[in-house]
Short mmCIF file of C-alpha atoms (C1' of nucleotides) in Angstrom, two decimals:
data_model
loop_
_atom_site.label_atom_id
_atom_site.label_comp_id
_atom_site.label_asym_id
_atom_site.label_seq_id
_atom_site.Cartn_x
_atom_site.Cartn_y
_atom_site.Cartn_z
CA MET R 1 -20.26 18.77 27.78
CA THR R 2 -24.10 19.69 25.58
CA ASP R 3 -24.08 16.68 23.39
CA GLN R 4 -22.29 17.02 20.34
CA PRO R 5 -23.02 16.76 16.80
CA PRO R 6 -20.52 13.95 16.25
CA VAL R 7 -17.22 15.38 13.42
CA SER R 8 -17.41 12.11 11.32
CA PRO R 9 -15.06 13.28 8.00
CA ARG R 10 -17.14 13.79 5.04
CA LYS R 11 -18.51 10.64 2.67
CA ARG R 12 -15.98 12.47 -0.46
CA LEU R 13 -18.85 11.61 -3.64
CA THR R 14 -17.60 14.49 -5.16
CA ALA R 15 -20.84 14.21 -8.33
CA SER R 16 -18.45 13.06 -11.01
CA LYS R 17 -18.42 16.31 -13.06
CA THR R 18 -17.97 14.55 -16.31
CA PRO R 19 -15.05 16.53 -17.48
CA ARG R 20 -15.77 18.58 -21.02
CA PRO R 21 -13.55 16.64 -23.88
CA LYS R 22 -10.92 19.72 -25.98
CA GLY R 23 -12.31 21.38 -27.94
CA ALA R 24 -15.56 21.11 -26.85
CA ALA R 25 -17.77 24.85 -27.28
CA ARG R 26 -17.53 27.15 -23.95
CA VAL R 27 -19.72 28.89 -23.74
CA PRO R 28 -22.80 26.43 -21.73
CA SER R 29 -25.94 26.15 -24.16
CA ALA R 30 -29.19 27.58 -22.12
CA SER R 31 -29.98 23.74 -20.37
CA ALA R 32 -27.14 23.48 -18.76
CA GLN R 33 -26.17 27.44 -17.70
CA ASP R 34 -30.70 26.08 -15.91
CA ARG R 35 -28.67 22.71 -14.35
CA ARG R 36 -26.32 24.18 -13.07
CA LEU R 37 -28.05 27.13 -11.64
CA ARG R 38 -30.52 24.81 -9.54
CA MET R 39 -27.30 22.25 -8.91
CA ILE R 40 -25.93 25.64 -6.92
CA GLU R 41 -29.62 26.77 -5.30
CA SER R 42 -29.87 22.89 -4.58
CA LYS R 43 -26.17 22.85 -2.34
CA ARG R 44 -27.09 26.17 -0.84
CA ALA R 45 -30.49 24.50 0.07
CA SER R 46 -28.18 21.44 2.10
CA ILE R 47 -26.47 23.47 3.28
CA LEU R 48 -28.96 26.38 4.85
CA GLN R 49 -31.03 22.99 5.70
CA ALA R 50 -27.81 21.31 8.13
CA ALA R 51 -27.61 24.58 9.72
CA LEU R 52 -30.91 24.26 10.42
CA GLU R 53 -30.49 20.64 11.93
CA LEU R 54 -27.61 22.51 13.80
CA PHE R 55 -28.19 25.67 14.98
CA SER R 56 -31.15 24.80 16.11
CA ARG R 57 -29.15 21.46 18.93
CA PHE R 58 -26.54 23.10 19.86
CA GLY R 59 -26.87 26.95 18.59
CA LEU R 60 -25.25 29.58 16.94
CA HIS R 61 -22.36 29.03 19.25
CA GLY R 62 -22.32 25.57 19.91
CA THR R 63 -22.06 24.92 15.72
CA SER R 64 -19.44 24.72 13.59
CA LEU R 65 -18.65 25.70 10.18
CA ASP R 66 -16.52 21.98 10.20
CA GLN R 67 -19.44 20.60 10.89
CA VAL R 68 -22.23 22.37 9.55
CA ALA R 69 -19.72 21.18 6.36
CA THR R 70 -19.23 17.98 7.21
CA GLN R 71 -23.39 17.28 7.60
CA ALA R 72 -23.68 19.67 4.22
CA ASP R 73 -21.14 16.73 2.07
CA VAL R 74 -19.64 20.65 1.80
CA SER R 75 -15.86 21.73 2.36
CA LYS R 76 -15.78 24.79 5.33
CA THR R 77 -13.96 26.50 1.68
CA ASN R 78 -16.23 25.71 -0.22
CA LEU R 79 -19.45 26.65 2.33
CA LEU R 80 -17.67 29.32 2.72
CA TYR R 81 -18.19 30.68 -0.64
CA TYR R 82 -21.52 30.55 -0.91
CA PHE R 83 -22.68 32.11 2.69
CA GLY R 84 -19.28 34.59 2.97
CA ASN R 85 -19.09 34.18 6.61
CA LYS R 86 -20.98 32.07 10.18
CA GLU R 87 -23.39 35.53 10.39
CA GLU R 88 -24.87 35.48 7.50
CA LEU R 89 -25.50 31.69 7.39
CA TYR R 90 -26.89 32.35 10.18
CA THR R 91 -28.62 35.07 8.87
CA ASN R 92 -30.60 32.53 6.26
CA VAL R 93 -31.32 30.12 8.10
CA LEU R 94 -33.40 32.23 10.55
CA ARG R 95 -34.85 34.51 7.78
CA GLN R 96 -35.96 31.64 5.43
CA LEU R 97 -37.09 29.73 8.97
CA LEU R 98 -39.59 32.48 9.61
CA GLU R 99 -41.16 32.28 6.19
CA VAL R 100 -43.36 28.77 7.16
CA TRP R 101 -43.35 30.06 10.63
CA LEU R 102 -45.39 32.67 9.93
CA GLN R 103 -47.47 30.90 7.93
CA PRO R 104 -50.44 29.71 9.51
CA LEU R 105 -52.20 32.50 11.98
CA GLN R 106 -52.55 34.38 8.38
CA ALA R 107 -55.41 31.22 8.35
CA PHE R 108 -57.65 32.60 10.33
CA SER R 109 -60.54 35.44 10.18
CA VAL R 110 -64.09 36.79 10.63
CA GLU R 111 -65.91 34.79 8.23
CA GLN R 112 -64.84 31.05 9.36
CA ASP R 113 -66.74 29.32 12.98
CA PRO R 114 -64.41 30.00 16.10
CA VAL R 115 -64.26 26.73 17.08
CA GLU R 116 -63.55 25.25 13.59
CA ALA R 117 -61.32 27.54 12.50
CA ILE R 118 -59.06 27.04 16.30
CA ARG R 119 -60.06 23.48 15.57
CA ASP R 120 -57.87 24.14 12.18
CA TYR R 121 -55.05 25.93 14.01
CA LEU R 122 -53.98 23.61 16.83
CA ARG R 123 -54.35 20.67 14.31
CA VAL R 124 -51.77 22.75 11.16
CA LYS R 125 -49.14 24.15 14.19
CA LEU R 126 -49.74 20.56 15.71
CA GLU R 127 -47.59 18.60 12.49
CA LEU R 128 -45.83 21.83 11.89
CA SER R 129 -44.41 21.02 15.66
CA ARG R 130 -44.05 17.11 13.76
CA ASP R 131 -42.91 17.99 11.21
CA HIS R 132 -40.86 21.05 11.75
CA PRO R 133 -39.21 20.36 14.96
CA ALA R 134 -36.18 22.39 14.40
CA GLU R 135 -37.74 25.18 12.55
CA SER R 136 -39.57 25.56 15.84
CA ARG R 137 -37.01 24.75 18.53
CA LEU R 138 -34.53 27.70 16.42
CA PHE R 139 -37.26 30.09 16.38
CA CYS R 140 -37.00 29.08 20.34
CA MET R 141 -33.97 30.10 20.56
CA GLU R 142 -33.40 33.04 19.63
CA ILE R 143 -36.84 33.99 20.50
CA MET R 144 -34.66 33.55 24.17
CA GLN R 145 -31.88 35.20 23.44
CA GLY R 146 -33.43 38.11 22.56
CA ALA R 147 -34.34 37.79 19.13
CA PRO R 148 -31.08 40.15 17.59
CA LEU R 149 -31.63 39.41 14.56
CA LEU R 150 -35.05 38.25 14.18
CA LEU R 151 -36.30 41.38 16.24
CA GLY R 152 -36.04 44.16 14.07
CA GLU R 153 -37.79 43.05 10.92
CA LEU R 154 -40.03 39.88 12.95
CA GLN R 155 -41.67 42.81 15.53
CA GLN R 156 -43.78 45.12 12.94
CA PRO R 157 -45.15 42.19 11.05
CA LEU R 158 -45.83 40.22 13.98
CA HIS R 159 -47.18 42.72 15.76
CA ASP R 160 -49.69 43.99 12.73
CA LEU R 161 -50.33 40.06 11.85
CA VAL R 162 -50.99 39.69 15.90
CA GLU R 163 -53.36 42.21 16.23
CA ASN R 164 -55.92 41.99 13.00
CA LYS R 165 -55.76 38.23 14.26
CA VAL R 166 -57.23 39.70 17.59
CA ALA R 167 -59.75 42.38 15.51
CA VAL R 168 -61.60 38.84 14.72
CA ILE R 169 -61.14 37.82 18.45
CA GLN R 170 -63.20 39.88 19.32
CA THR R 171 -65.37 39.99 16.71
CA TRP R 172 -66.42 36.69 17.16
CA ILE R 173 -66.56 37.93 21.52
CA ASP R 174 -69.18 40.20 20.33
CA ALA R 175 -71.48 38.87 18.29
CA GLY R 176 -71.04 36.09 20.99
CA LYS R 177 -70.19 33.40 19.37
CA LEU R 178 -67.13 33.03 21.59
CA ALA R 179 -66.42 33.78 25.75
CA PRO R 180 -65.36 36.98 26.38
CA ILE R 181 -61.12 35.38 26.83
CA ALA R 182 -58.66 38.30 26.24
CA PRO R 183 -56.85 37.66 22.42
CA HIS R 184 -53.87 37.29 23.02
CA HIS R 185 -53.72 35.59 25.86
CA LEU R 186 -55.61 33.17 23.79
CA ILE R 187 -53.14 33.39 21.16
CA PHE R 188 -50.21 32.76 22.86
CA SER R 189 -52.19 29.53 24.45
CA LEU R 190 -52.55 28.38 20.60
CA TRP R 191 -48.71 29.12 20.41
CA ALA R 192 -47.72 28.17 23.71
CA THR R 193 -49.23 24.87 24.02
CA THR R 194 -48.52 22.59 20.37
CA GLN R 195 -44.44 23.95 20.21
CA HIS R 196 -44.05 22.83 23.13
CA TYR R 197 -44.73 19.04 21.93
CA ALA R 198 -41.42 20.28 19.59
CA ASP R 199 -39.29 22.06 21.51
CA PHE R 200 -39.51 20.15 25.24
CA ARG R 201 -39.74 16.85 22.40
CA VAL R 202 -37.01 14.95 25.39
CA GLN R 203 -39.51 15.69 28.00
CA VAL R 204 -42.82 14.41 26.82
CA GLU R 205 -40.07 11.58 25.49
CA ALA R 206 -39.60 11.69 29.15
CA VAL R 207 -42.90 11.97 30.56
CA ALA R 208 -45.26 10.79 28.51
CA GLY R 209 -43.21 7.80 26.55
CA LYS R 210 -44.33 9.15 23.43
CA THR R 211 -43.53 11.90 20.71
CA LEU R 212 -45.45 13.16 18.07
CA ASP R 213 -43.89 10.83 15.51
CA ASP R 214 -46.40 8.03 16.48
CA PRO R 215 -49.57 8.28 15.34
CA ALA R 216 -52.16 7.24 17.63
CA PHE R 217 -50.07 10.32 20.58
CA PHE R 218 -50.27 12.94 18.48
CA GLU R 219 -53.94 12.85 17.65
CA GLU R 220 -54.46 12.00 21.20
CA THR R 221 -52.50 15.08 22.14
CA LEU R 222 -54.33 17.64 19.28
CA LYS R 223 -57.83 15.50 20.90
CA SER R 224 -56.52 16.91 24.22
CA LEU R 225 -55.43 19.78 23.23
CA GLN R 226 -59.30 21.15 21.72
CA ALA R 227 -60.71 19.79 23.88
CA LEU R 228 -59.37 21.48 26.46
CA ILE R 229 -58.89 24.65 24.54
CA LEU R 230 -62.50 24.58 23.35
CA ASP R 231 -63.99 23.42 27.17
CA GLY R 232 -62.01 23.82 29.73
CA VAL R 233 -61.28 20.75 32.54
CA ARG R 234 -64.18 22.18 35.12
CA PRO R 235 -66.45 19.67 34.32
CA ARG R 236 -69.61 21.80 33.07
CA MET G 1 -23.89 37.50 15.91
CA THR G 2 -26.36 36.91 18.76
CA ASP G 3 -26.36 39.27 21.20
CA GLN G 4 -23.81 39.40 22.72
CA PRO G 5 -23.07 40.61 26.53
CA PRO G 6 -19.98 43.16 26.32
CA VAL G 7 -17.29 42.34 29.08
CA SER G 8 -16.47 45.76 30.26
CA PRO G 9 -13.03 45.75 32.52
CA ARG G 10 -14.22 44.13 36.18
CA LYS G 11 -15.05 46.05 38.38
CA ARG G 12 -11.99 46.36 40.92
CA LEU G 13 -13.42 46.55 44.45
CA THR G 14 -11.01 43.78 46.10
CA ALA G 15 -13.44 43.36 48.62
CA SER G 16 -9.55 45.05 51.54
CA LYS G 17 -8.85 41.93 52.63
CA THR G 18 -6.99 44.36 56.37
CA PRO G 19 -3.88 42.26 56.06
CA ARG G 20 -3.84 40.06 59.63
CA PRO G 21 -0.18 42.33 61.46
CA LYS G 22 2.40 40.76 62.12
CA GLY G 23 2.89 38.65 65.24
CA ALA G 24 -1.17 38.05 65.36
CA ALA G 25 -2.57 34.49 65.98
CA ARG G 26 -2.07 31.99 62.99
CA VAL G 27 -5.44 29.37 64.59
CA PRO G 28 -8.29 31.17 63.27
CA SER G 29 -10.88 31.16 65.96
CA ALA G 30 -14.34 30.23 65.87
CA SER G 31 -16.03 32.75 63.71
CA ALA G 32 -13.16 33.90 61.92
CA GLN G 33 -13.22 30.34 60.09
CA ASP G 34 -16.84 31.70 60.03
CA ARG G 35 -16.24 34.43 58.36
CA ARG G 36 -14.38 33.32 55.93
CA LEU G 37 -16.52 29.41 55.25
CA ARG G 38 -19.58 32.88 54.45
CA MET G 39 -17.37 34.52 51.83
CA ILE G 40 -16.18 31.58 50.54
CA GLU G 41 -20.39 30.17 49.53
CA SER G 42 -21.18 34.17 49.15
CA LYS G 43 -18.63 34.13 45.90
CA ARG G 44 -19.41 31.28 44.30
CA ALA G 45 -23.38 31.90 45.09
CA SER G 46 -22.36 35.14 43.33
CA ILE G 47 -20.42 33.07 40.72
CA LEU G 48 -23.39 29.94 40.39
CA GLN G 49 -25.84 33.74 39.42
CA ALA G 50 -23.49 35.51 37.08
CA ALA G 51 -23.81 31.55 35.21
CA LEU G 52 -27.11 31.34 35.15
CA GLU G 53 -27.78 34.20 33.94
CA LEU G 54 -24.92 34.24 31.20
CA PHE G 55 -25.52 30.77 30.19
CA SER G 56 -30.36 31.47 30.52
CA ARG G 57 -29.30 33.63 27.14
CA PHE G 58 -26.16 33.23 25.23
CA GLY G 59 -26.64 29.61 26.57
CA LEU G 60 -23.25 27.35 27.28
CA HIS G 61 -21.41 27.51 23.75
CA GLY G 62 -22.20 31.69 23.98
CA THR G 63 -20.72 32.83 27.12
CA SER G 64 -17.21 32.66 27.90
CA LEU G 65 -15.75 31.87 31.88
CA ASP G 66 -14.27 35.48 31.08
CA GLN G 67 -17.40 37.27 30.48
CA VAL G 68 -19.03 35.25 33.78
CA ALA G 69 -15.99 35.70 35.86
CA THR G 70 -16.07 39.88 35.08
CA GLN G 71 -20.65 40.15 35.91
CA ALA G 72 -20.01 38.06 39.21
CA ASP G 73 -16.69 40.51 39.88
CA VAL G 74 -14.08 37.30 40.44
CA SER G 75 -10.77 37.42 38.01
CA LYS G 76 -11.18 34.40 36.17
CA THR G 77 -8.65 32.67 36.91
CA ASN G 78 -10.74 32.75 40.80
CA LEU G 79 -13.36 31.20 38.91
CA LEU G 80 -11.62 28.27 38.24
CA TYR G 81 -10.22 28.27 42.26
CA TYR G 82 -14.16 27.76 42.81
CA PHE G 83 -15.71 25.06 39.79
CA GLY G 84 -12.37 23.80 37.97
CA ASN G 85 -13.78 23.68 34.33
CA LYS G 86 -16.30 25.52 32.49
CA GLU G 87 -18.30 22.08 32.79
CA GLU G 88 -17.72 21.78 36.30
CA LEU G 89 -19.78 25.64 37.18
CA TYR G 90 -22.81 24.48 33.80
CA THR G 91 -23.54 21.69 35.90
CA ASN G 92 -23.30 23.13 39.41
CA VAL G 93 -26.14 25.96 37.67
CA LEU G 94 -28.74 23.26 36.49
CA ARG G 95 -28.07 21.80 39.17
CA GLN G 96 -29.28 24.49 41.60
CA LEU G 97 -32.29 24.96 39.02
CA LEU G 98 -33.72 21.84 39.35
CA GLU G 99 -34.41 21.93 43.13
CA VAL G 100 -36.52 25.63 42.35
CA TRP G 101 -38.44 23.97 39.31
CA LEU G 102 -40.08 20.59 39.92
CA GLN G 103 -41.27 22.60 42.64
CA PRO G 104 -44.79 23.69 42.32
CA LEU G 105 -45.49 20.78 40.70
CA GLN G 106 -44.97 19.04 44.01
CA ALA G 107 -48.23 20.50 45.62
CA PHE G 108 -51.18 18.29 43.71
CA SER G 109 -52.92 15.97 46.06
CA VAL G 110 -55.98 14.98 46.43
CA GLU G 111 -57.36 16.36 48.80
CA GLN G 112 -57.32 19.13 46.99
CA ASP G 113 -60.85 21.05 45.22
CA PRO G 114 -59.20 19.68 41.51
CA VAL G 115 -60.04 24.06 40.22
CA GLU G 116 -58.78 25.36 43.80
CA ALA G 117 -55.26 23.31 42.88
CA ILE G 118 -55.11 24.20 39.92
CA ARG G 119 -55.93 28.09 39.71
CA ASP G 120 -52.96 27.84 42.41
CA TYR G 121 -50.50 26.01 40.02
CA LEU G 122 -50.79 28.36 37.28
CA ARG G 123 -50.35 31.53 39.77
CA VAL G 124 -47.24 29.29 41.12
CA LYS G 125 -45.73 28.69 37.98
CA LEU G 126 -46.82 32.51 36.53
CA GLU G 127 -44.70 33.69 39.95
CA LEU G 128 -41.82 31.90 38.73
CA SER G 129 -41.76 33.40 35.47
CA ARG G 130 -42.13 36.25 36.32
CA ASP G 131 -39.37 36.02 39.18
CA HIS G 132 -37.26 33.38 37.22
CA PRO G 133 -37.21 33.84 33.70
CA ALA G 134 -33.29 33.13 33.91
CA GLU G 135 -34.24 29.72 35.68
CA SER G 136 -37.16 28.94 32.62
CA ARG G 137 -35.11 29.54 29.92
CA LEU G 138 -32.26 28.07 31.12
CA PHE G 139 -34.07 24.97 31.73
CA CYS G 140 -35.67 25.35 28.14
CA MET G 141 -32.61 25.43 25.93
CA GLU G 142 -30.38 22.52 28.38
CA ILE G 143 -34.55 20.60 27.63
CA MET G 144 -34.07 21.74 23.40
CA GLN G 145 -30.29 20.63 23.02
CA GLY G 146 -31.68 17.18 24.58
CA ALA G 147 -30.84 17.24 27.85
CA PRO G 148 -27.29 16.33 28.16
CA LEU G 149 -26.33 17.11 30.97
CA LEU G 150 -30.19 17.13 32.99
CA LEU G 151 -31.77 13.80 31.17
CA GLY G 152 -29.23 11.48 33.22
CA GLU G 153 -30.27 12.72 36.68
CA LEU G 154 -34.01 14.13 35.84
CA GLN G 155 -35.93 11.48 34.15
CA GLN G 156 -36.58 9.35 36.64
CA PRO G 157 -37.67 11.63 39.15
CA LEU G 158 -39.52 13.85 36.63
CA HIS G 159 -41.59 9.83 35.88
CA ASP G 160 -42.38 9.11 39.30
CA LEU G 161 -43.05 12.49 39.53
CA VAL G 162 -46.43 13.08 36.50
CA GLU G 163 -47.15 9.34 36.67
CA ASN G 164 -47.51 10.49 40.59
CA LYS G 165 -49.82 13.62 39.81
CA VAL G 166 -50.82 11.90 36.55
CA ALA G 167 -52.66 9.43 38.74
CA VAL G 168 -54.25 12.58 41.39
CA ILE G 169 -55.78 13.62 38.53
CA GLN G 170 -57.72 10.87 37.08
CA THR G 171 -58.85 9.82 41.01
CA TRP G 172 -60.06 14.36 39.63
CA ILE G 173 -61.89 12.83 36.63
CA ASP G 174 -62.60 9.46 38.34
CA ALA G 175 -64.87 11.39 40.94
CA GLY G 176 -66.28 13.28 37.95
CA LYS G 177 -64.61 16.46 39.42
CA LEU G 178 -62.81 17.38 36.60
CA ALA G 179 -63.56 16.61 32.85
CA PRO G 180 -62.43 13.91 31.39
CA ILE G 181 -59.11 15.15 29.35
CA ALA G 182 -56.17 13.52 29.57
CA PRO G 183 -54.01 14.19 32.23
CA HIS G 184 -50.66 13.87 30.68
CA HIS G 185 -51.50 17.09 28.12
CA LEU G 186 -52.80 18.57 30.91
CA ILE G 187 -49.87 19.14 32.61
CA PHE G 188 -47.91 19.66 28.97
CA SER G 189 -50.67 22.36 28.91
CA LEU G 190 -49.38 24.37 32.08
CA TRP G 191 -46.06 24.15 32.00
CA ALA G 192 -46.51 25.63 28.14
CA THR G 193 -49.02 27.87 29.06
CA THR G 194 -46.96 29.04 31.78
CA GLN G 195 -44.04 28.76 30.84
CA HIS G 196 -44.58 30.67 27.46
CA TYR G 197 -44.37 34.24 29.46
CA ALA G 198 -40.79 33.93 30.29
CA ASP G 199 -39.14 32.08 28.03
CA PHE G 200 -41.07 34.60 25.45
CA ARG G 201 -40.42 37.50 26.89
CA VAL G 202 -39.97 39.57 23.75
CA GLN G 203 -41.93 37.99 22.04
CA VAL G 204 -45.27 39.09 23.61
CA GLU G 205 -43.44 41.87 25.06
CA ALA G 206 -43.83 42.68 20.60
CA VAL G 207 -47.25 42.01 20.42
CA ALA G 208 -48.51 43.01 23.61
CA GLY G 209 -46.22 45.92 24.91
CA LYS G 210 -45.90 44.35 27.99
CA THR G 211 -44.26 41.80 30.43
CA LEU G 212 -44.86 39.88 33.14
CA ASP G 213 -43.15 43.04 35.16
CA ASP G 214 -45.87 44.59 35.67
CA PRO G 215 -48.61 43.96 38.06
CA ALA G 216 -51.65 45.03 35.48
CA PHE G 217 -50.37 42.49 33.27
CA PHE G 218 -49.42 40.16 35.42
CA GLU G 219 -52.83 40.03 36.83
CA GLU G 220 -54.49 39.82 33.33
CA THR G 221 -52.97 37.34 32.16
CA LEU G 222 -53.68 34.57 35.29
CA LYS G 223 -57.29 35.58 35.31
CA SER G 224 -56.49 35.37 30.98
CA LEU G 225 -55.02 31.44 32.19
CA GLN G 226 -57.30 30.09 34.50
CA ALA G 227 -60.19 30.80 32.36
CA LEU G 228 -59.02 28.46 30.01
CA ILE G 229 -57.90 25.68 30.95
CA LEU G 230 -61.26 25.36 33.46
CA ASP G 231 -63.64 26.91 31.42
CA GLY G 232 -62.04 26.87 27.63
CA VAL G 233 -63.54 29.48 24.63
CA ARG G 234 -67.24 27.86 23.91
CA PRO G 235 -69.78 30.22 25.00
CA ARG G 236 -71.59 28.19 27.49
"C1'" DG W 1 -16.05 26.64 -8.16
"C1'" DT W 2 -13.24 23.71 -5.52
"C1'" DC W 3 -8.97 22.38 -3.00
"C1'" DT W 4 -5.35 23.01 0.13
"C1'" DA W 5 -2.80 26.05 3.15
"C1'" DT W 6 -2.31 28.77 6.87
"C1'" DA W 7 -3.58 33.73 9.15
"C1'" DA W 8 -6.26 35.42 13.25
"C1'" DT W 9 -7.80 35.27 17.19
"C1'" DA W 10 -10.75 33.94 21.06
"C1'" DT W 11 -11.24 30.99 25.27
"C1'" DG W 12 -10.84 27.06 28.89
"C1'" DA W 13 -6.87 25.67 31.31
"C1'" DT W 14 -2.65 25.25 34.10
"C1'" DA W 15 2.04 26.79 36.40
"C1'" DG W 16 4.42 29.26 39.91
"C1'" DA W 17 4.99 33.53 42.51
"C1'" DC W 18 3.18 36.16 46.49
"C1'" DG I 1 -7.20 32.64 47.41
"C1'" DT I 2 -5.65 35.20 44.61
"C1'" DC I 3 -1.73 37.10 40.62
"C1'" DT I 4 0.33 37.15 37.04
"C1'" DA I 5 1.77 34.61 32.52
"C1'" DT I 6 1.60 31.44 29.53
"C1'" DC I 7 0.13 27.75 26.80
"C1'" DA I 8 -3.08 24.29 24.23
"C1'" DT I 9 -6.46 24.43 21.30
"C1'" DA I 10 -10.45 25.22 18.32
"C1'" DT I 11 -12.49 27.89 15.05
"C1'" DT I 12 -13.38 31.72 11.36
"C1'" DA I 13 -12.22 32.92 7.69
"C1'" DT I 14 -8.92 34.13 3.64
"C1'" DA I 15 -4.78 33.15 0.09
"C1'" DG I 16 -3.70 31.89 -3.38
"C1'" DA I 17 -2.40 27.83 -6.47
"C1'" DC I 18 -5.86 24.48 -9.71
#
DNA sequence: GTCTATAATATGATAGAC
DNA sequence: GTCTATCATATTATAGAC
């Protein structure tokens, strides 16, 4: 049915843990501790990365821990040592995602020229769609399913952030620097148009034959969106 | 984890099948046949409807046949009598979805005034987002997951349809009736901005406090999108 | 921290009576 | 066509050795 990732046998390159020679000190040195911590962190990170990619493609229920473990090159039991259960893994992926996701909007500020601010924002968001499509997809999926996990911790900060930027946009409009558009809808349109190229990538590819990975198509897309949002399609 | 639909015991209102009295004719009359066929069709339809709603919220793997059966008020075994297996049910839901989905774009034609055509298209698509959010979500999910099932039968007709409309838009541009925008990106933006209000409904509600079900918000949204797409935000 | 079982469960699907 | 079992399997999660 839904395209499933192959569960290939995990490559066993088990990073040769050079065993401690008999009689050597049991208490690890500070640098050894550091190495160990770095190792643990990098393992957690690779599990999270694998989980992000799989969850964003096949959904929470469409992805098994076995598949995540295989892609992260650890055993399933080992994965469950790092993340107590599937839900904990999933929420950790979401939490990490949010940091990347709410970043770009922060930049909007009254001091900027609105035309430049919108131009820049479109570029940054389109770069996110190109470079972090998995994050875009998972965010979309989670929101579509009612954001059962994100909503609680997302709603308030998102609402506040957006209200803040709505005020900025309104200031621009009042100053005559921007046409009188309802600020919320401008923000939604900026999100929708840019994220579309990540979330509907296969449709874009089916229709246009290209994706944002093609540099020329990226520039063409950016210019088109900037022109559309700034000047519309009605001839002047 | 992901918000799950409650598996409540199905209401057993088993539509009192008045049993045929002994000795009555075994061969059903034409009208009885009709009634039977209508009954079967309405049962199939209610199963498909339940499946659409659940699949669009929780995904294929996040929805069990038990949940679909419960929501459609049939037994799981009975459901499997109508649809041989889960995949068959899912593909039937998708096939039905496509009919609704590709309809509106057909309308675009060279004879129209482009400004009116775009106005109308935005309205129709926004009405779809309001009245058929489940279809919008499921389409989005399927495309995001790579459209493993849709792609085969969607790619060619979608590509042809879009190419046709791209030509229409190009004609308008060449006639000076529309600003010179890359037609593909205009189409993507029309899709993205309108579908956003269905697929990101909970985010829209979290941020703006309203949904398209609110008539005033619907009109405000429509006017905003029409103004944005037609004239942009740069003051004239 | 990592492994090999293995328990516990959910769920898709079938058999066979009526 | 609809029902009551029941099977078969996938998958989450744990126990316990090393």
